[in-house]
Amino acid sequence: MVKDFESLSHTADIKIRVYGDTLEELFRHALIGMFQTVGPQAPDCVVRDGRLVCMQLPQHHSVEVESLDYESLLVDFLSHALYLSDVHNEAYLDVVIEQLTPTFIKASLHGVKITGFEVVEIKAVTYHDLEIKQINGAWQAIIVFDI
Amino acid sequence: MAHEFSLKDLIKIDENIYEIPKSFRSDMRVPARIFMNAQMFADIKGDRSLEQLVNVATLPGIQKYAFAMPDMHQGYGFPIGGVAATAINQGGVISPGGIGYDINCGVRLLAVNMSADELAPYLSELATRIFHKVPSGVGKGGKLDFKAGALDKILRDGAQHMLKLGYGNEGDLEFCEERGRLDNADPSMVSEQAKKRGADQLGTLGSGNHFLEIQKVDEIFDENVARVFGLEKNQVTVMIHCGSRGLGHQTCTDYVRTMMHKVNQWGYVLPDRELVCAPFTSKEGQEYFAAMSAAANFAWANRHMIGHWVREAFHEVVGQSIQVRTVYDVSHNIGKLETHMIDDKLVDVVMHRKGATRAFGPGRPELPALYRNVGQPVLIPGTMGTSSYVLVGTQEGMDASFGSSCHGAGRKMSRTQAKHTVHGAQLRKELEQAGIMIRSNSDPGLAEEAPVAYKDIDTVVSVVDGAKLARKVARVLPLAVIKGD
């Protein structure tokens, strides 16, 4: 499997590095990384290799987010997903991105109802150490979550 | 490339105080001061906390020093354990990242009129009762669900509104910082999204390092002050550590975004985007302050409610005659308007305390009358299975750190590392063998909060005491720990 994200060390919070061949893939992997890192718990799904795997992702939300640049857009997009997750008790394990520009994203989130998170709840997506960069044609981002 | 700090970068002021001079980096407006001893340096040099503190020293309007408490560790924007005062009439800013996403995360201490021995036969049932009464995990809404109008009243009046609704008592307000209500709060400045997140989360602990502990007073260091606080050896206490839940997290997120869109217009050059800020007197600064105050009120209402359920649990399990009294409630993630003596002048400042506790000394008008002669109780939770402390604010602390102290032990090990080092189920067994009952559904959650992941609380508190930021009054030990998942 192509590596989509990995956890990095941080004294108190959660820090992940996300990979993507395209920016769309980077945003998608960032969303998956955010939720899979904290172990969502759903009765009809199974945990395989530390990740929640579900046959179906029946909960859908269309989201449109506008922001200043790719970094801000990533923070605002993930923050919006976090808000929806908290209000609806859902975790989003996939996203279909319809449109992505440096200042706008239109996407549909796909997820499941959850009973909680195995590890911890994420309070917020921060700008700390945030960077999106291109290495040998592929994209990488580092994101720190406050927990 | 980040600078790798060594002790040579720091000037030793005394055994417990070190300084990074203003000359260290050209954009520093003031020097940085760290309360620590030489041994503790090993725990912080490896993370980014000192660099983050230097970044704080660049904030417009900052006064005297950027401070870090001995429990300091890497955060985002500010280090955790960071304190910064910005002068309102000198272009001082307010920075949401300097207050934190968990607005008014804090600690409430309750004292019970019984000894640990008297409680022993009831302890297990009591712990279970509290675990069921106080929703503690992730994704679990509370037992209360407030519609928009009712929620606005809580945001405006905080714990005071909960008393009106019939929860808690007058003493819970009297012995709470700000009497459980910041009057700058404006519910209309809190977004609908934040309100939706908060609607069913009042009276819930949340996850991570939040907890509720049944404890006993293990040692008294200052008999006189302990008497004033109503604490004696072997007495049962309860400590509640939690914050403003999703409502606060969303409020901070919202205003970081708002300020991010404006920051270039104010001409600020920020070493870290997470330090984004607004002039306190600007429209955005005022709106954030009003929203932050409302979220702080929500947090006080939250701890007030949890305190009420703890009291109910004691009455149900032990007996109606049991008295459960609030000793004090302190915030350790908050922005406050305060007046301090700076260069022989009284200056109005926005005091940012992020992972730092207010520790006002004797005589301050903000303190309840009963405590005014001795100083405020400073509540320092330790880690699961270790001690926690009650200290008292000092006049020396008013001068040395704007009346601020540490807020806990402070992490030294990442959560991932903790999980690799500690096995949750094993830890649960060890704590239970040590006589500490655990009520938690999550072993990985336990492992992440293992004592080994934190600095030694006794050392942290001894630095606070040694630097006279606050003085030791009592040490408490856990009997039962109730945790979020």
PDB file of C-alpha atoms in Angstrom, chain A residues 129, chain B residues 1-10 20-21 23-25 28 41 44-55 74:
ATOM      1  CA  ASP A 129       4.814  23.749  12.046  1.00  0.00           C
TER       2      ASP A 129
ATOM      3  CA  MET B   1      16.596  24.958  10.896  1.00  0.00           C
ATOM      4  CA  ALA B   2      15.571  25.226  14.504  1.00  0.00           C
ATOM      5  CA  HIS B   3      18.198  26.414  16.996  1.00  0.00           C
ATOM      6  CA  GLU B   4      19.374  23.724  19.353  1.00  0.00           C
ATOM      7  CA  PHE B   5      19.471  25.283  22.792  1.00  0.00           C
ATOM      8  CA  SER B   6      22.158  24.574  25.352  1.00  0.00           C
ATOM      9  CA  LEU B   7      22.479  25.917  28.879  1.00  0.00           C
ATOM     10  CA  LYS B   8      25.064  28.362  27.450  1.00  0.00           C
ATOM     11  CA  ASP B   9      22.244  30.229  25.715  1.00  0.00           C
ATOM     12  CA  LEU B  10      20.694  30.901  29.106  1.00  0.00           C
ATOM     13  CA  ILE B  20      17.242  34.161  27.438  1.00  0.00           C
ATOM     14  CA  PRO B  21      18.460  37.720  26.799  1.00  0.00           C
ATOM     15  CA  SER B  23      20.018  39.916  22.260  1.00  0.00           C
ATOM     16  CA  PHE B  24      19.427  36.217  21.516  1.00  0.00           C
ATOM     17  CA  ARG B  25      17.239  37.039  18.503  1.00  0.00           C
ATOM     18  CA  MET B  28      12.609  39.765  20.605  1.00  0.00           C
ATOM     19  CA  PHE B  41      16.800  21.473  31.255  1.00  0.00           C
ATOM     20  CA  ILE B  44      12.936  20.670  27.561  1.00  0.00           C
ATOM     21  CA  LYS B  45      16.024  21.103  25.407  1.00  0.00           C
ATOM     22  CA  GLY B  46      14.902  18.310  23.102  1.00  0.00           C
ATOM     23  CA  ASP B  47      11.557  19.829  22.208  1.00  0.00           C
ATOM     24  CA  ARG B  48      10.676  23.191  20.695  1.00  0.00           C
ATOM     25  CA  SER B  49       9.446  24.916  23.837  1.00  0.00           C
ATOM     26  CA  LEU B  50      12.320  27.394  24.237  1.00  0.00           C
ATOM     27  CA  GLU B  51      12.080  28.451  20.602  1.00  0.00           C
ATOM     28  CA  GLN B  52       8.337  28.902  21.096  1.00  0.00           C
ATOM     29  CA  LEU B  53       9.030  31.060  24.165  1.00  0.00           C
ATOM     30  CA  VAL B  54      11.426  33.250  22.166  1.00  0.00           C
ATOM     31  CA  ASN B  55       8.648  33.625  19.584  1.00  0.00           C
ATOM     32  CA  GLN B  74       6.240  22.152  23.504  1.00  0.00           C
TER      33      GLN B  74
END
